[in-house]
CSV table of C-alpha atoms in Angstrom, one decimal:
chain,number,residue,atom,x,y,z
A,1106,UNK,CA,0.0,0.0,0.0
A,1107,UNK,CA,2.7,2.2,0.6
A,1108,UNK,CA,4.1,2.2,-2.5
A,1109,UNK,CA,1.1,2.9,-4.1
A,1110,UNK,CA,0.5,5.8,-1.8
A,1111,UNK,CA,-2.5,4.8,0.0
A,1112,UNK,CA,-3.5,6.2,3.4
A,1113,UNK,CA,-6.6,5.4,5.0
A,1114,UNK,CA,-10.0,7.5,5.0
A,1115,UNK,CA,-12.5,6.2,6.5
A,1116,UNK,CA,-14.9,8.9,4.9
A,1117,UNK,CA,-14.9,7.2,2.2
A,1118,UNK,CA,-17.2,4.1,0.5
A,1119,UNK,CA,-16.2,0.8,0.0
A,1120,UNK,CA,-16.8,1.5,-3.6
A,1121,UNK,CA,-14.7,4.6,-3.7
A,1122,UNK,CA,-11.6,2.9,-2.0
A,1123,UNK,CA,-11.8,-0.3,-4.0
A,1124,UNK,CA,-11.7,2.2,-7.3
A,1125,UNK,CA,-9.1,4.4,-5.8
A,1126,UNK,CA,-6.8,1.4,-5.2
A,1127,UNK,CA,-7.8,0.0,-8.8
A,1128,UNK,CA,-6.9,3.2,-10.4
A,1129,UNK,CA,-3.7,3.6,-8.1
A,1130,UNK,CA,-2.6,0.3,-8.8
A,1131,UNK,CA,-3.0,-0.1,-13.4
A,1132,UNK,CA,-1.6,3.1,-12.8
A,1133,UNK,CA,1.6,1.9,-10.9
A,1134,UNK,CA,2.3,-1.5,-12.3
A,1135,UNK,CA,0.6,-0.4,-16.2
A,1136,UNK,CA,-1.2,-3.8,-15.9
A,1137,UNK,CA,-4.9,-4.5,-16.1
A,1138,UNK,CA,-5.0,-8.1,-15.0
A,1139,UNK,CA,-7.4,-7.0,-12.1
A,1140,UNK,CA,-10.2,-7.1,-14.4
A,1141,UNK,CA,-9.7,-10.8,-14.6
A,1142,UNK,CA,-11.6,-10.4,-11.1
A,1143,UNK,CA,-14.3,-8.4,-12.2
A,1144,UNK,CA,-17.8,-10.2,-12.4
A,1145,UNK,CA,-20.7,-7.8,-13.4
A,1146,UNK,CA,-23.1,-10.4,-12.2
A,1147,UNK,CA,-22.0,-9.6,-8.6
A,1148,UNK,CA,-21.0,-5.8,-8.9
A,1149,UNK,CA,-22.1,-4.7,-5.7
A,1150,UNK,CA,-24.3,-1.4,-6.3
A,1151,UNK,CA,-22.3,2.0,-6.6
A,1152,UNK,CA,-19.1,-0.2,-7.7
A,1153,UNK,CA,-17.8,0.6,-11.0
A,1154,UNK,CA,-17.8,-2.7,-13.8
A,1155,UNK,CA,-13.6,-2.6,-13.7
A,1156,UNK,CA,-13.6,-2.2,-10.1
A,1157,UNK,CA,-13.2,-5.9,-8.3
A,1158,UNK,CA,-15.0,-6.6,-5.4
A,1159,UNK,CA,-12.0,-7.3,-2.9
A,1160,UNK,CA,-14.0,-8.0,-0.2
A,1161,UNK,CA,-15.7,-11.5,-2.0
A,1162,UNK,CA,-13.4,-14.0,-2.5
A,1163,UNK,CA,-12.5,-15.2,-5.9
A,1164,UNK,CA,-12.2,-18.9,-7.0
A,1165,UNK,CA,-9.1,-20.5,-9.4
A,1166,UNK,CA,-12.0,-20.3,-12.3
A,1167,UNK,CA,-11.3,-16.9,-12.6
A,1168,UNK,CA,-9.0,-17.9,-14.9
A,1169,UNK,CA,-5.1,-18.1,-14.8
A,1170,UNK,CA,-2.9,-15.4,-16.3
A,1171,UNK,CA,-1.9,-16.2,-19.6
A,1172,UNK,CA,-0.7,-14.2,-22.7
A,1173,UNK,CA,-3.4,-12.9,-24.7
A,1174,UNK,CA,-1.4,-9.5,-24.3
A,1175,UNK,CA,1.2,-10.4,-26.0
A,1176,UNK,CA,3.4,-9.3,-22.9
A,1177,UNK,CA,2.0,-5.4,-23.4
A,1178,UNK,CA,1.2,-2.7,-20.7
A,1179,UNK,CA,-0.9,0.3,-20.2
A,1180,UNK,CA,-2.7,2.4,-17.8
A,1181,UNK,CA,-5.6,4.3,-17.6
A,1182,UNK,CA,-6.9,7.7,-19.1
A,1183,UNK,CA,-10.1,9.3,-16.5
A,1184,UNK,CA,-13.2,10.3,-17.8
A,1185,UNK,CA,-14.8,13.3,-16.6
A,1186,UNK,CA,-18.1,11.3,-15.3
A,1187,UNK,CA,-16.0,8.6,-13.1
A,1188,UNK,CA,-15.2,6.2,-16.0
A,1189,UNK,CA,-12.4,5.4,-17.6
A,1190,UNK,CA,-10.6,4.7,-21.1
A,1191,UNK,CA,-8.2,1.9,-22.1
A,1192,UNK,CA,-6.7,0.8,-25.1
A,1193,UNK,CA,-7.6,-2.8,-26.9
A,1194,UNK,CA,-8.8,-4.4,-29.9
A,1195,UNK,CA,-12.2,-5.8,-30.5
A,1196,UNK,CA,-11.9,-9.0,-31.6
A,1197,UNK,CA,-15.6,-10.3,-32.1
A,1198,UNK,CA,-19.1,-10.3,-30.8
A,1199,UNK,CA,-21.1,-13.3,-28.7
A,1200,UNK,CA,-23.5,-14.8,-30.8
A,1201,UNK,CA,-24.6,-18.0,-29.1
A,1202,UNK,CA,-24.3,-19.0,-25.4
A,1203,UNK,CA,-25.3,-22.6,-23.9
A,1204,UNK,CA,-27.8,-22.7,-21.4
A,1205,UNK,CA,-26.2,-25.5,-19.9
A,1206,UNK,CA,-23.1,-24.1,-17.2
A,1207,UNK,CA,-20.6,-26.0,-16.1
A,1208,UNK,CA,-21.3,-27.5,-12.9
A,1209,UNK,CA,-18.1,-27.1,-10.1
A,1210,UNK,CA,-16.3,-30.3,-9.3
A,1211,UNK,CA,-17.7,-32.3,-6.3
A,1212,UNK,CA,-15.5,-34.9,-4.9
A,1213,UNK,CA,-16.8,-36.7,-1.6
A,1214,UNK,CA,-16.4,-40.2,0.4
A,1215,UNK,CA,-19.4,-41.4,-1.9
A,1216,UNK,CA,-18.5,-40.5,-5.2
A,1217,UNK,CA,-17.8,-37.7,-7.8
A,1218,UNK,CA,-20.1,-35.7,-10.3
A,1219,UNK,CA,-17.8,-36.2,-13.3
A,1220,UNK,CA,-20.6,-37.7,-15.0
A,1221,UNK,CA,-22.4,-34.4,-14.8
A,1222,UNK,CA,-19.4,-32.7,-15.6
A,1223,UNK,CA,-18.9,-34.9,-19.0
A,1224,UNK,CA,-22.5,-34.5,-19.9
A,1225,UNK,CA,-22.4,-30.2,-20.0
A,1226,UNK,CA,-19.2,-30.9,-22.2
A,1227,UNK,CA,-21.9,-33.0,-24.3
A,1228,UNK,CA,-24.2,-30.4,-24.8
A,1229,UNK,CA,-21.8,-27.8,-25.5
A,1230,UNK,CA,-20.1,-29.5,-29.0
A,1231,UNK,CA,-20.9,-27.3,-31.6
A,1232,UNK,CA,-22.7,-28.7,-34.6
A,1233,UNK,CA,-20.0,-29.9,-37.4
A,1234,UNK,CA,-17.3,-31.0,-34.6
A,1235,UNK,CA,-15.3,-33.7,-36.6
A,1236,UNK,CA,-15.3,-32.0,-39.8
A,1237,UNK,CA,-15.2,-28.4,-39.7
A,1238,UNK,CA,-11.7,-26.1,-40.0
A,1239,UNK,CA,-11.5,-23.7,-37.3
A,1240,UNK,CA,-11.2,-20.1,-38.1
A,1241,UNK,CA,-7.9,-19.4,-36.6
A,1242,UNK,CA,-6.4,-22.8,-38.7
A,1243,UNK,CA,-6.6,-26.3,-37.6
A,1244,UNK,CA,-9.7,-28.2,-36.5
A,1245,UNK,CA,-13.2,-27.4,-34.9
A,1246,UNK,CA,-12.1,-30.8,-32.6
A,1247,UNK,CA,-8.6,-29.8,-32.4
A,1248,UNK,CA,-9.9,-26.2,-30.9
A,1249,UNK,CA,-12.4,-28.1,-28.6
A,1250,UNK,CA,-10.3,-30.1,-26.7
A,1251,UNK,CA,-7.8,-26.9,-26.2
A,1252,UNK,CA,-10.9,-25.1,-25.3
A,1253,UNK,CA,-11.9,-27.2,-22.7
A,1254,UNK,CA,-8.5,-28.1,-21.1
A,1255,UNK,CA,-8.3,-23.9,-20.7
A,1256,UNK,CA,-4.7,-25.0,-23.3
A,1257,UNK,CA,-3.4,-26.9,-20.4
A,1258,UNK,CA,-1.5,-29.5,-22.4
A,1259,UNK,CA,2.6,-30.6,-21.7
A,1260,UNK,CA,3.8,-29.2,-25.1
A,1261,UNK,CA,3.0,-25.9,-23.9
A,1262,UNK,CA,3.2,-26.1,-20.4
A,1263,UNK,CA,5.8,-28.9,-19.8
A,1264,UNK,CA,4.2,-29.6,-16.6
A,1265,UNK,CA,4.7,-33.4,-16.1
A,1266,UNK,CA,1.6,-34.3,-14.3
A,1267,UNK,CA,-0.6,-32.0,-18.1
A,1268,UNK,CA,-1.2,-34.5,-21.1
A,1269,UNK,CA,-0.1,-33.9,-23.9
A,1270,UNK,CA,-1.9,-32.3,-27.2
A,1271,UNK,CA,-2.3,-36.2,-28.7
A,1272,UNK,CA,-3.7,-37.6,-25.4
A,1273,UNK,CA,-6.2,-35.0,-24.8
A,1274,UNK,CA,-7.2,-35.6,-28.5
A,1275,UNK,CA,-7.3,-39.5,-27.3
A,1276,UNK,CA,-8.6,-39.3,-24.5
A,1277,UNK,CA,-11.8,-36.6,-25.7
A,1278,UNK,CA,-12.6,-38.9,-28.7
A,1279,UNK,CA,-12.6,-41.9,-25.4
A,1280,UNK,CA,-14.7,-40.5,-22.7
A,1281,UNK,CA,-16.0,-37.3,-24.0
A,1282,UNK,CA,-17.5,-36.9,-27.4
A,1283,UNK,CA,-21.2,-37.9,-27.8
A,1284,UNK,CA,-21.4,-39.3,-24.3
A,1285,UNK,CA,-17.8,-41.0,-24.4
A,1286,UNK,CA,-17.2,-44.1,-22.1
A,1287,UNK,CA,-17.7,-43.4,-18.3
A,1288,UNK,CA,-14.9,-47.0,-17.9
A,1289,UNK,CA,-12.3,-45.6,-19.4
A,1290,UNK,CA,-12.2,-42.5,-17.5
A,1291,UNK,CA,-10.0,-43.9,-14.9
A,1292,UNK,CA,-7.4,-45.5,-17.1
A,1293,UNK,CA,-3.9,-44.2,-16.3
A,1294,UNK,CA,-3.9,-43.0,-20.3
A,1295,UNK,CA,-6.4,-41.3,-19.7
A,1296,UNK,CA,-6.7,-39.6,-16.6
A,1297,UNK,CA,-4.5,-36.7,-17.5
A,1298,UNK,CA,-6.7,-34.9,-19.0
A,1299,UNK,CA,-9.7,-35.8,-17.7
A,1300,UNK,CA,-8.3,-34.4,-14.6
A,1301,UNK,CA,-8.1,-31.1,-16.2
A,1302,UNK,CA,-12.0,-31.5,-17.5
A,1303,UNK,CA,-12.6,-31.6,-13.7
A,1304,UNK,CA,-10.8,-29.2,-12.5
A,1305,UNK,CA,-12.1,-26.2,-10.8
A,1306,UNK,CA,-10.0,-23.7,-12.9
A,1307,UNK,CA,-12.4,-24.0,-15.3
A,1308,UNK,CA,-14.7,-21.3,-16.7
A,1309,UNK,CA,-18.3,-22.6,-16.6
A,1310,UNK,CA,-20.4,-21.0,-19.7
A,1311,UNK,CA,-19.8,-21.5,-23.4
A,1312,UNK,CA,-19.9,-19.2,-25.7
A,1313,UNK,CA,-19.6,-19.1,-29.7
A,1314,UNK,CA,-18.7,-15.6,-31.7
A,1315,UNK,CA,-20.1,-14.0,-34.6
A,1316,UNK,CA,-16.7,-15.4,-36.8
A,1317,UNK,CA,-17.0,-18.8,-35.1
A,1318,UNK,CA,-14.7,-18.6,-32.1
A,1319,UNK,CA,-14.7,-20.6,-29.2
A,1320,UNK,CA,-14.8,-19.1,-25.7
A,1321,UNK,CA,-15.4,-20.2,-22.1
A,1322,UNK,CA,-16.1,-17.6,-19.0
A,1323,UNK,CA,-16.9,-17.7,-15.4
A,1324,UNK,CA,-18.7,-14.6,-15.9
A,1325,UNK,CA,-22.6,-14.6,-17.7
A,1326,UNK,CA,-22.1,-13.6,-21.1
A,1327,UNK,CA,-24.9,-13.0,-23.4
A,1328,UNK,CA,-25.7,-12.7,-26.7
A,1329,UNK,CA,-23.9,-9.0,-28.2
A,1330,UNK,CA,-21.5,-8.8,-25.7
A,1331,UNK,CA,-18.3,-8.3,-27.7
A,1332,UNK,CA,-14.6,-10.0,-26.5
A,1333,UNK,CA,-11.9,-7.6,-26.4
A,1334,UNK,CA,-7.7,-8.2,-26.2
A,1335,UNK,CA,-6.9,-5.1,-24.0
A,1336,UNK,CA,-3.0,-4.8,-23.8
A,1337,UNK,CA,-2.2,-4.7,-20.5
A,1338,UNK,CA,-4.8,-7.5,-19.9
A,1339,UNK,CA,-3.1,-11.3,-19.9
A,1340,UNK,CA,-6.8,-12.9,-20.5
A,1341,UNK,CA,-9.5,-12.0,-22.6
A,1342,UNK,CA,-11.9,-9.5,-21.4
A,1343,UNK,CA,-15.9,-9.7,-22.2
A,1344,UNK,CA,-17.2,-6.1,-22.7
A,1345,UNK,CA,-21.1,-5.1,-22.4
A,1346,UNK,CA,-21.9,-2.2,-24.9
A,1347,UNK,CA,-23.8,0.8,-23.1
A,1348,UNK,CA,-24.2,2.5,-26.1
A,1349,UNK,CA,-26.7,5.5,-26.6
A,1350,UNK,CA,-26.7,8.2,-29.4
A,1351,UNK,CA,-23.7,10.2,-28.2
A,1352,UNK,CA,-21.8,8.0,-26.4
A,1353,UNK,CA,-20.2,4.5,-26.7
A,1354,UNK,CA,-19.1,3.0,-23.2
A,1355,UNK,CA,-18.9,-0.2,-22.1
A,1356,UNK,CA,-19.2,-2.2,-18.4
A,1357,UNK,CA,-17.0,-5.2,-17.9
A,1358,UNK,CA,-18.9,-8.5,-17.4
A,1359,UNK,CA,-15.5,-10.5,-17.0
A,1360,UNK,CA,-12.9,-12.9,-18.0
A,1361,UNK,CA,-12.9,-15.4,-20.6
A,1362,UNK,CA,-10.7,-18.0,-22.7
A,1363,UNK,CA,-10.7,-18.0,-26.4
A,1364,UNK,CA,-9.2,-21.0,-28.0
A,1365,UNK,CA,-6.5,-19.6,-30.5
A,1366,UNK,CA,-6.2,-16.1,-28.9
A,1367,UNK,CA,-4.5,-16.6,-25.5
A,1368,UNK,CA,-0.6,-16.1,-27.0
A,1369,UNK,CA,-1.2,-12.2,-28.6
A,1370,UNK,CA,-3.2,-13.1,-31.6
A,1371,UNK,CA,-5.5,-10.4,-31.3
A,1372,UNK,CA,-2.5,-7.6,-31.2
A,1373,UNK,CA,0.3,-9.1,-33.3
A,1374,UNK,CA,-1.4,-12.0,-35.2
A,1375,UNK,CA,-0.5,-15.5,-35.6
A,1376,UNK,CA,2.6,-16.7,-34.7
A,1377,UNK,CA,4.8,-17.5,-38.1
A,1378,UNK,CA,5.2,-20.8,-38.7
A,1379,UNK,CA,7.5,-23.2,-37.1
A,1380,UNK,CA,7.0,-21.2,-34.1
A,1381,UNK,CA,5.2,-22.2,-30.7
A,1382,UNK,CA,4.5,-20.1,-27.0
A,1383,UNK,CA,5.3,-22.1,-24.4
A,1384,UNK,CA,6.0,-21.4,-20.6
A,1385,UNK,CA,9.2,-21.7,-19.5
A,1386,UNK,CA,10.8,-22.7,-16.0
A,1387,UNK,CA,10.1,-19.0,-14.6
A,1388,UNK,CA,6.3,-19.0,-15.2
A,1389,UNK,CA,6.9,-16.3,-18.1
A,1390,UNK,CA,6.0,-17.0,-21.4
A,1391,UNK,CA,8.8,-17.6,-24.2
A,1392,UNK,CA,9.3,-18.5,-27.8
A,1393,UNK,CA,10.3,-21.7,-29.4
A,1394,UNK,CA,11.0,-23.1,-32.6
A,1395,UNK,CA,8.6,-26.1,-33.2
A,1396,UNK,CA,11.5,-28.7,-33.8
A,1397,UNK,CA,12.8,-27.7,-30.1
A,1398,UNK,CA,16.1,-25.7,-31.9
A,1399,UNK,CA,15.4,-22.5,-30.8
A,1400,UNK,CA,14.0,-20.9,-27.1
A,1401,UNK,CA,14.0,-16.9,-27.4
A,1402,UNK,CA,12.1,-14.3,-25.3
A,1403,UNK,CA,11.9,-12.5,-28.5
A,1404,UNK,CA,8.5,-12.8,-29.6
A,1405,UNK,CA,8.9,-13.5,-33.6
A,1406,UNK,CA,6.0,-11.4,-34.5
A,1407,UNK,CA,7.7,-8.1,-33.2
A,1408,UNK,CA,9.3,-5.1,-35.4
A,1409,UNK,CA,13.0,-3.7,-34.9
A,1410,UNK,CA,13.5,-2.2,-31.5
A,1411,UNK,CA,13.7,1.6,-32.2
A,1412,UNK,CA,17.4,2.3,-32.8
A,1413,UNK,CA,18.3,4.3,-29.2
A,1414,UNK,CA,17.0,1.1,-27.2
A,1415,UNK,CA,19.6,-2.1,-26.9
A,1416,UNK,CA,18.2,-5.2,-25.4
A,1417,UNK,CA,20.7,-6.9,-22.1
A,1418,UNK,CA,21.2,-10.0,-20.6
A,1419,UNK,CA,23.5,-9.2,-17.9
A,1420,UNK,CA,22.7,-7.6,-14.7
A,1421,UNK,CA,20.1,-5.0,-14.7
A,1422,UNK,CA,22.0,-3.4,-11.7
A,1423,UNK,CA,25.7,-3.4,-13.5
A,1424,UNK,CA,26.6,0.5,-13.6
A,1425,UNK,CA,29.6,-0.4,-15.6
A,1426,UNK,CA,30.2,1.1,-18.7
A,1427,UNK,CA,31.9,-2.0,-20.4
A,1428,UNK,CA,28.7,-3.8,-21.6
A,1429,UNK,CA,27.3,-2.4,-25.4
A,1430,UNK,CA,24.3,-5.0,-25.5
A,1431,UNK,CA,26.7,-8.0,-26.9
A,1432,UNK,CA,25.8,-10.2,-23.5
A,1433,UNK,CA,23.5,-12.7,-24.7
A,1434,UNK,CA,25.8,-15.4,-25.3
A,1435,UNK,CA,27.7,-14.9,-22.4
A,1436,UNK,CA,25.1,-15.0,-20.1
A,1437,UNK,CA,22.2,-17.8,-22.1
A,1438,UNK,CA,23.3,-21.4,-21.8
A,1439,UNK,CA,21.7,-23.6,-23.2
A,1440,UNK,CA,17.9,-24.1,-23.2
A,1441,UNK,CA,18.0,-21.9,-20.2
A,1442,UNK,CA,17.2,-18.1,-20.9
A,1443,UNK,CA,18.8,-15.2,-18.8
A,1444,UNK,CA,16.5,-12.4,-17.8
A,1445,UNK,CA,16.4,-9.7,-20.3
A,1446,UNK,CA,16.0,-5.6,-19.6
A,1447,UNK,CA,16.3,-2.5,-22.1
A,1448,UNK,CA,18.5,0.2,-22.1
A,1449,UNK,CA,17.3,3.3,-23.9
A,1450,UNK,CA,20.4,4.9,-25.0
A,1451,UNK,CA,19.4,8.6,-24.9
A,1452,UNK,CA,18.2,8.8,-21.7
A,1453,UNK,CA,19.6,6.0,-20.0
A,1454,UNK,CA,16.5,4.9,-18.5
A,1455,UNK,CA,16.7,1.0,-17.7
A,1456,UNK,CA,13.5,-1.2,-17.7
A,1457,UNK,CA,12.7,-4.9,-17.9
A,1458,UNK,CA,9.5,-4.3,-20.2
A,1459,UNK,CA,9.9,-4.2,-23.8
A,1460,UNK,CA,9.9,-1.1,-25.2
A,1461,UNK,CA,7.7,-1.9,-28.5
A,1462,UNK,CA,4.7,-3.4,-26.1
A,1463,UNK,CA,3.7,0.2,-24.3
A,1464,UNK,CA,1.0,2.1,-26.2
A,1465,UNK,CA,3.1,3.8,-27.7
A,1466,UNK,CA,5.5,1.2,-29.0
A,1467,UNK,CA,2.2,-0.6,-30.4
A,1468,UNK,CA,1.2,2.0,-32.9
A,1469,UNK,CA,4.8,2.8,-34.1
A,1470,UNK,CA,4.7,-1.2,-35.1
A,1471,UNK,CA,1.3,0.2,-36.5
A,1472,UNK,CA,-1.1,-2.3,-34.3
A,1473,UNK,CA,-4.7,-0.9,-34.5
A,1474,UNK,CA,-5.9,-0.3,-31.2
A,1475,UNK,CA,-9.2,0.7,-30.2
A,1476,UNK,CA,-10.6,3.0,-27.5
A,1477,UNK,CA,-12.9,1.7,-24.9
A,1478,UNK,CA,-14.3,3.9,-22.3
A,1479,UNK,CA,-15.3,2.0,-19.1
A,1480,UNK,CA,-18.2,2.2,-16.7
């Protein structure tokens, strides 16, 4: 709190302090992952839609941080009338939700409701699931089982315990698709990823877009709701258009997971090909060539950085004077990557985010960003 500048006043509402430390804190870190806890079915009254409730307690399915933002930052710009304006691109609108929400796992003495779990999977496969392309390449199926998993898979994640991309493929066809077999469940090939399918860190409604997108959200989407990639924000965020005739504002209704847009595709586009986001040993996302050659923390979609900023892989606190941005291969070995910071050579300011990801750095690349004022 301190370093955010916070002093109590107890004159104030719980809805002011909540927006003040909101405000305070996008505003100090130039991150808007606390809209991942924003849920506009529960906004208590007075509260702002990007304004978390701190006082309820948030379960797992609000979904983990992942890259949908490309790695970017921003704060905020205020609003005269309390609300506020940030920086994203609208991807697409909702155009079909299923009625039937997934139910949270129950484990007890007697038994489980992974049955019931299975079944809402059941009713959610959209029509033409074995045949149809996806609209971000590959497979309606192949997005499906991503989907549902939330991506959790060992290619990307490495995790031993995740299965990987051709055992949740396995496994769905198995137990899931068109009722699956309940048996086979709890065979060790198996159980991977049905483990995942059960997990609470799943978001309970699914959702189809207008250009045949995939999505899954704790939050209760509806029919015109648009998804937006908000850099800044590591998960999708589901906007509610407030429109009227001289205004165009929008309330959060919360997070979601879009199969295909969870690694920057909605800022930078598809990754090129032969080239793969995975997670590497310090939780932060990385780049790898697809025959394992190659791990970078360069993302391969990004421009030149501008020519008065050097990228280093030496010690962000090294005053000396003797390194000129020629550290890499000193200080990488082998698959391991060493942390990386920028120098901007003008000014001599030293930061560990990438230059080209700020707002700013975004248009000069000449990404399209849209304005979204916030209610």
């Amino acid at each position: 709190m301190s370093a955010l500048h916070i002093a109590p006043d107890y004159s104030l509402t719980p809805a002011q302090v909540y927006k003040d430390m909101t405000l305070r804190y996008i505003a100090r870190f130039q991150t808007l992952d606390l809209f991942r806890s924003c849920d506009l079915e529960t906004c208590p009254p007075g509260f702002s839609s990007f304004v978390p409730d701190y006082a309820s307690p948030k379960s797992e399915s609000r979904l983990f941080t992942v890259h949908a933002h490309a790695g970017s930052q921003q704060s905020y710009v205020g609003t005269g009338d309390g609300g506020i304006v940030v920086r994203g691109v609208n991807v697409d609108g909702v155009c079909k939700v299923s009625p039937a929400r997934k139910p949270l796992a129950v484990r007890t003495h007697e038994g489980d409701n992974h049955a019931d779990i299975i079944a809402t999977y059941r009713a959610w496969e959209p029509p033409g699931l074995m045949e149809s392309p996806y609209p971000l390449g590959g497979t309606l199926l192949d997005a499906f089982v991503l989907l549902l998993s939330n991506g959790f898979c060992k290619d990307a994640y490495y995790d031993g315990h995740l299965p990987t991309f051709a055992e949740s493929c396995d496994t769905f066809t198995a137990c899931v698709w068109s009722g699956g077999d309940a048996e086979l469940r709890t065979e060790p090939s198996h159980r991977a990823y049905v483990n995942e399918l059960t997990s609470d860190r799943r978001g309970e409604v699914f959702f189809t877009t207008e250009k045949g997108y995939l999505g899954v959200s704790p939050a209760s989407v509806k029919a015109g709701d648009v998804v937006a990639i908000l850099a800044g924000a590591s998960v999708p965020i589901v906007l509610r258009p407030q429109h009227t005739l001289d205004t165009r504002k929008y309330q959060i209704v919360g997070p979601c997971y879009i199969q295909g847009l969870m690694l920057g595709e909605g800022l930078l586009g598809s990754l090129p090909p032969g080239w793969m986001g995975v997670m590497h040993e310090t939780r932060k996302w990385c780049f790898q060539t697809t025959d394992s050659a190659l791990r970078t923390w360069e993302d391969p979609r990004l421009w030149s950085l501008p020519g008065h900023w050097q990228a280093h892989f030496c010690d962000i606190e090294n005053k000396g004077e003797s390194c000129q941005g020629a550290c890499e291969i000193e200080y990488v070995r082998g698959a391991r990557l060493a942390d990386r910071w920028f120098l901007d050579m003008m000014s001599g300011e030293r930061r560990r985010e990438d230059p080209r990801l700020t707002i700013e750095g975004l248009e000069e690349g000449r990404v399209v960003l849209e304005a979204f004022e916030l209610v």
